[in-house]
XYZ file of C-alpha atoms in Angstrom:
360
model
C 179.571 30.932 -77.050
C 179.560 30.260 -80.784
C 180.989 26.722 -81.013
C 179.581 23.317 -80.163
C 180.480 19.643 -80.324
C 177.747 17.066 -80.936
C 178.513 13.491 -79.918
C 176.792 11.356 -82.562
C 179.022 8.279 -82.771
C 177.015 5.736 -80.778
C 175.716 2.531 -82.350
C 172.214 2.906 -80.931
C 172.030 -0.787 -80.027
C 168.963 -0.307 -77.809
C 167.104 1.094 -80.825
C 167.724 -1.813 -83.162
C 166.381 -2.673 -85.713
C 165.840 1.052 -86.399
C 169.599 1.598 -86.339
C 170.630 -1.348 -88.522
C 170.893 0.911 -91.581
C 170.617 4.347 -89.949
C 172.654 5.935 -87.144
C 170.456 6.890 -84.198
C 170.707 10.689 -84.685
C 169.489 10.259 -88.276
C 166.339 8.290 -87.430
C 163.433 10.628 -88.254
C 161.576 12.270 -85.388
C 158.658 14.565 -86.242
C 159.416 14.302 -89.939
C 163.172 15.067 -90.012
C 166.307 13.319 -88.715
C 166.439 13.787 -84.952
C 169.796 15.532 -85.239
C 168.080 18.332 -87.183
C 166.195 19.376 -84.055
C 169.410 19.591 -82.030
C 171.220 21.577 -84.708
C 168.301 24.004 -85.046
C 168.088 24.590 -81.290
C 171.847 25.171 -81.076
C 171.633 27.697 -83.896
C 168.740 29.466 -82.177
C 170.967 29.803 -79.076
C 173.693 31.552 -81.043
C 175.928 28.651 -82.086
C 177.553 29.191 -85.477
C 180.159 26.417 -85.758
C 179.414 22.775 -84.906
C 181.731 19.783 -85.055
C 180.000 16.405 -85.342
C 181.949 13.616 -83.639
C 180.899 10.610 -85.729
C 181.738 6.912 -85.735
C 178.957 4.407 -86.522
C 177.681 4.784 -90.115
C 179.602 8.065 -90.258
C 179.190 8.311 -94.021
C 175.477 9.117 -93.638
C 175.786 12.547 -91.986
C 177.652 14.771 -94.432
C 175.597 13.920 -97.555
C 172.479 15.045 -95.679
C 173.678 18.156 -93.831
C 176.589 19.210 -96.060
C 178.398 22.270 -94.757
C 175.381 23.230 -92.624
C 174.617 26.420 -94.529
C 170.972 25.419 -95.026
C 170.610 25.645 -91.245
C 172.690 28.798 -90.929
C 175.616 26.821 -89.511
C 179.156 25.832 -90.388
C 179.356 22.065 -89.787
C 182.511 19.960 -89.753
C 182.783 16.199 -89.404
C 185.382 14.168 -87.527
C 185.183 10.362 -87.644
C 186.669 8.041 -85.042
C 188.403 5.010 -86.508
C 187.909 3.238 -83.168
C 185.196 4.155 -80.621
C 186.670 6.583 -78.092
C 183.836 7.098 -75.615
C 182.319 10.471 -74.797
C 185.492 12.064 -73.422
C 187.708 10.608 -76.117
C 185.362 11.853 -78.815
C 185.472 15.382 -77.380
C 189.280 15.335 -77.310
C 189.433 13.869 -80.807
C 187.720 16.905 -82.381
C 189.528 19.580 -80.348
C 191.795 20.595 -83.235
C 188.729 21.788 -85.200
C 187.716 24.352 -82.575
C 188.530 28.041 -82.993
C 187.686 29.280 -79.480
C 190.326 30.830 -77.243
C 191.504 28.996 -74.077
C 189.005 30.682 -71.748
C 186.048 30.738 -74.122
C 183.038 28.428 -73.657
C 182.321 25.432 -75.895
C 178.887 23.765 -75.820
C 178.880 19.959 -75.871
C 175.852 17.704 -75.998
C 174.896 14.102 -76.581
C 173.163 13.176 -79.802
C 170.312 11.219 -78.236
C 168.733 13.681 -75.806
C 165.542 15.599 -76.545
C 165.404 18.586 -74.228
C 163.881 21.983 -73.674
C 167.088 23.181 -72.017
C 167.639 26.953 -72.037
C 171.075 26.797 -73.666
C 171.759 30.505 -73.201
C 171.005 30.171 -69.480
C 173.501 27.305 -69.171
C 176.184 29.431 -70.837
C 175.316 32.386 -68.593
C 175.595 30.149 -65.510
C 178.997 28.986 -66.744
C 180.294 32.504 -67.236
C 178.792 33.978 -64.064
C 180.186 31.196 -61.882
C 183.630 31.162 -63.495
C 183.399 27.376 -63.808
C 185.770 25.130 -65.713
C 182.842 22.926 -66.757
C 179.113 23.508 -66.330
C 176.589 20.693 -66.523
C 172.889 20.646 -67.287
C 171.236 18.698 -64.479
C 167.651 17.533 -64.404
C 165.515 16.071 -61.627
C 163.913 12.646 -62.087
C 161.292 10.854 -60.012
C 163.296 7.614 -59.883
C 167.055 8.234 -60.074
C 168.083 4.585 -59.619
C 168.839 4.151 -63.322
C 171.157 7.159 -63.448
C 174.378 8.488 -62.024
C 173.671 11.125 -59.387
C 175.187 14.631 -59.301
C 174.765 16.348 -55.917
C 175.553 20.074 -55.616
C 176.077 22.541 -52.764
C 173.709 25.498 -52.157
C 175.570 27.577 -54.784
C 175.146 24.901 -57.464
C 178.766 23.736 -57.341
C 179.089 19.991 -58.032
C 180.311 18.063 -54.986
C 180.436 14.481 -56.313
C 179.641 12.105 -59.148
C 177.919 9.008 -57.792
C 177.292 5.736 -59.606
C 173.763 4.375 -59.982
C 172.425 3.935 -56.435
C 171.833 0.355 -55.322
C 170.069 1.048 -52.011
C 167.647 3.753 -50.799
C 170.391 5.161 -48.570
C 172.542 5.861 -51.622
C 169.903 8.120 -53.184
C 171.249 11.410 -51.835
C 169.783 13.580 -54.612
C 167.303 13.395 -57.485
C 169.648 15.360 -59.775
C 171.183 13.552 -62.737
C 173.548 14.429 -65.558
C 171.285 15.474 -68.451
C 173.907 15.224 -71.210
C 174.678 18.867 -72.065
C 177.804 20.720 -70.936
C 179.757 23.921 -71.348
C 183.538 23.417 -71.215
C 186.191 26.039 -70.837
C 188.098 25.464 -74.079
C 191.424 24.794 -72.317
C 189.877 21.997 -70.237
C 189.203 19.955 -73.377
C 192.950 19.735 -73.987
C 193.459 18.045 -70.600
C 191.472 14.971 -71.715
C 193.860 12.108 -72.633
C 194.277 11.735 -76.382
C 194.101 8.637 -78.520
C 192.294 6.269 -76.152
C 188.742 5.660 -74.953
C 187.672 8.056 -72.191
C 184.283 8.358 -70.480
C 183.525 11.960 -69.619
C 181.020 10.789 -67.019
C 183.184 8.126 -65.308
C 186.679 9.538 -65.780
C 186.881 13.161 -66.935
C 184.413 14.742 -64.520
C 185.489 12.797 -61.393
C 189.181 13.491 -62.184
C 188.507 17.204 -62.650
C 186.636 17.318 -59.359
C 189.453 15.486 -57.570
C 191.981 17.967 -58.950
C 190.057 20.919 -57.518
C 188.480 22.136 -60.731
C 185.215 24.095 -60.528
C 182.282 22.114 -61.915
C 178.977 23.959 -61.808
C 175.534 22.398 -62.091
C 172.460 24.133 -63.480
C 169.153 22.444 -62.782
C 166.722 22.871 -65.646
C 163.727 20.575 -65.303
C 161.913 21.562 -68.460
C 161.254 18.819 -71.013
C 163.946 16.102 -71.023
C 163.920 12.654 -72.604
C 166.639 10.113 -73.350
C 165.686 8.666 -76.743
C 167.679 5.460 -76.238
C 164.769 3.026 -76.478
C 162.189 2.620 -79.260
C 159.358 3.495 -76.872
C 161.121 6.706 -75.824
C 161.940 7.605 -79.424
C 158.317 7.237 -80.515
C 157.197 9.292 -77.528
C 159.752 12.009 -78.266
C 158.631 12.289 -81.879
C 154.993 12.545 -80.801
C 155.857 15.183 -78.189
C 157.592 17.271 -80.862
C 154.471 17.115 -83.044
C 152.178 17.885 -80.118
C 154.338 20.877 -79.119
C 155.305 19.453 -75.724
C 158.973 19.398 -76.737
C 160.295 22.591 -78.362
C 162.015 22.612 -81.749
C 162.169 25.149 -84.570
C 162.755 22.296 -87.037
C 159.339 20.588 -86.989
C 158.210 20.785 -90.651
C 154.694 21.999 -90.000
C 152.364 23.330 -87.341
C 152.130 21.566 -84.002
C 148.995 19.492 -83.615
C 147.578 15.996 -83.293
C 149.351 14.720 -86.391
C 152.036 15.565 -88.922
C 151.581 14.301 -92.477
C 154.367 15.065 -94.913
C 153.136 16.434 -98.242
C 153.897 13.377 -100.404
C 152.111 10.939 -98.063
C 148.657 9.541 -98.841
C 146.050 9.189 -96.102
C 142.583 7.737 -96.719
C 139.793 10.195 -95.881
C 138.349 7.976 -93.152
C 141.702 7.036 -91.546
C 142.197 8.434 -88.053
C 145.585 9.848 -87.014
C 145.988 11.040 -83.420
C 148.406 11.520 -80.538
C 151.239 13.201 -82.436
C 151.417 10.583 -85.181
C 153.881 11.258 -87.998
C 153.365 9.964 -91.550
C 156.546 10.196 -93.592
C 157.237 10.894 -97.232
C 155.372 8.666 -99.711
C 153.846 6.603 -96.901
C 150.293 5.318 -97.337
C 147.567 5.006 -94.702
C 144.658 2.861 -95.863
C 140.911 3.102 -95.402
C 139.658 2.830 -91.846
C 143.140 2.572 -90.376
C 143.744 4.075 -86.924
C 147.219 5.289 -85.990
C 147.831 6.814 -82.569
C 151.071 8.207 -81.144
C 153.136 6.435 -83.779
C 155.791 7.160 -86.387
C 155.325 5.812 -89.913
C 158.539 6.308 -91.867
C 158.961 7.006 -95.567
C 157.365 4.628 -98.031
C 155.671 2.496 -95.367
C 152.133 1.212 -95.923
C 149.412 0.752 -93.295
C 146.619 -1.218 -94.932
C 142.876 -0.959 -94.401
C 141.498 -1.183 -90.865
C 144.875 -1.791 -89.236
C 145.302 -0.326 -85.740
C 148.757 1.008 -84.828
C 149.432 2.488 -81.363
C 152.695 3.807 -79.866
C 154.701 2.035 -82.550
C 157.405 2.800 -85.068
C 157.026 1.516 -88.610
C 160.285 1.445 -90.563
C 160.883 2.809 -94.052
C 159.220 0.733 -96.753
C 157.561 -1.628 -94.289
C 154.019 -2.930 -94.761
C 151.379 -3.560 -92.108
C 148.630 -5.795 -93.429
C 144.909 -5.215 -93.209
C 143.307 -5.529 -89.768
C 146.625 -6.108 -88.020
C 146.896 -4.651 -84.509
C 150.195 -3.199 -83.249
C 150.817 -1.711 -79.807
C 154.300 -0.753 -78.655
C 155.871 -2.498 -81.649
C 158.945 -1.694 -83.719
C 158.912 -2.794 -87.340
C 162.237 -2.698 -89.193
C 162.825 -1.194 -92.624
C 161.268 -3.217 -95.421
C 159.545 -5.716 -93.118
C 156.234 -7.228 -94.220
C 153.603 -7.917 -91.562
C 150.732 -9.842 -93.084
C 147.062 -9.269 -92.428
C 145.422 -10.133 -89.110
C 148.571 -10.221 -86.994
C 148.627 -8.919 -83.422
C 151.976 -7.525 -82.210
C 152.317 -6.041 -78.735
C 154.480 -5.069 -75.804
C 157.845 -4.151 -77.270
C 158.002 -6.779 -80.004
C 160.619 -6.013 -82.682
C 160.331 -7.287 -86.255
C 163.679 -7.192 -88.003
C 164.455 -5.409 -91.254
C 163.213 -7.331 -94.278
C 161.442 -9.993 -92.202
C 158.092 -11.342 -93.363
C 155.205 -12.498 -91.179
C 152.448 -14.476 -92.925
C 148.843 -13.472 -92.399
C 147.608 -14.348 -88.916
C 150.989 -15.736 -87.841
C 151.320 -13.968 -84.471
C 148.499 -13.407 -81.998
C 148.216 -12.313 -78.380
C 144.527 -13.185 -78.284
C 142.098 -15.518 -79.986
C 141.422 -15.009 -83.673
C 137.667 -15.204 -82.985
């Protein structure tokens, strides 16, 4: 297995305002665009050629990654003029693949942070003789996911929609967003129209008698679709809980990029990342948060489990918990922002404008 397709065309609407100017896979996690971690892990598993299936803000990817040689890869880019869904995106890039009809092609979604053993998934695919093999993971509460039951040999027996009642929860296994396709199977996906691999391709293959194999790997897995999950994923990369060869520094309680400035008495904990040219002021406390390039956290501000956009400013003594601050936003001093609040790009909050508690 030397080829892969990365699906990176989504708009990342659940992550807005982070994705107003930046496609989701390019939002920095642990100091580099999230996509860098996926590319590095694919390369470590033996992948040499990767096709990026792009759509939203497609022009951002190639200037950053180029031909992929800096990562030891050959990267190509295919842009959808109209969104084609996961299956349609896979079919749309098929002409760029070099694999023979029976050779395996790795495919994975661009918003999943995982410790998946990629080589083990490929080995499962080859040993079982499957047409498609799926990475499955077990979750405590599967109600938010489609379920993928398997027989005792790991062969997939059904694809079930999100369960609505306890009786419908027949398994805790869900589709984890990484697959190995037999190359010839990709050509059976309808061309030129939107196709969902989860709702159409896989159920149709199963109905036709194709062999779909599941491999349960319950190591680290996180869908980075929400701001809270994205911040957590970045912190887990820094803390070493999530594996990646692309973290630009040693794992630990914090990651401060070299051009950032941190006051000697500022306290950074919980996997906090401070991006290029960012500034952390005197007495500030930042825990489990991501501070993107050029952002400023002023004196004695307290920032917890939050994401501060590029060039944003957090005023002195402001308290943020579970907040998302868009690029270039200006939060004045003595504000209190909590519980999933999102401040849009370029917005400005006067000093003391928002509180969740008394100002005394």
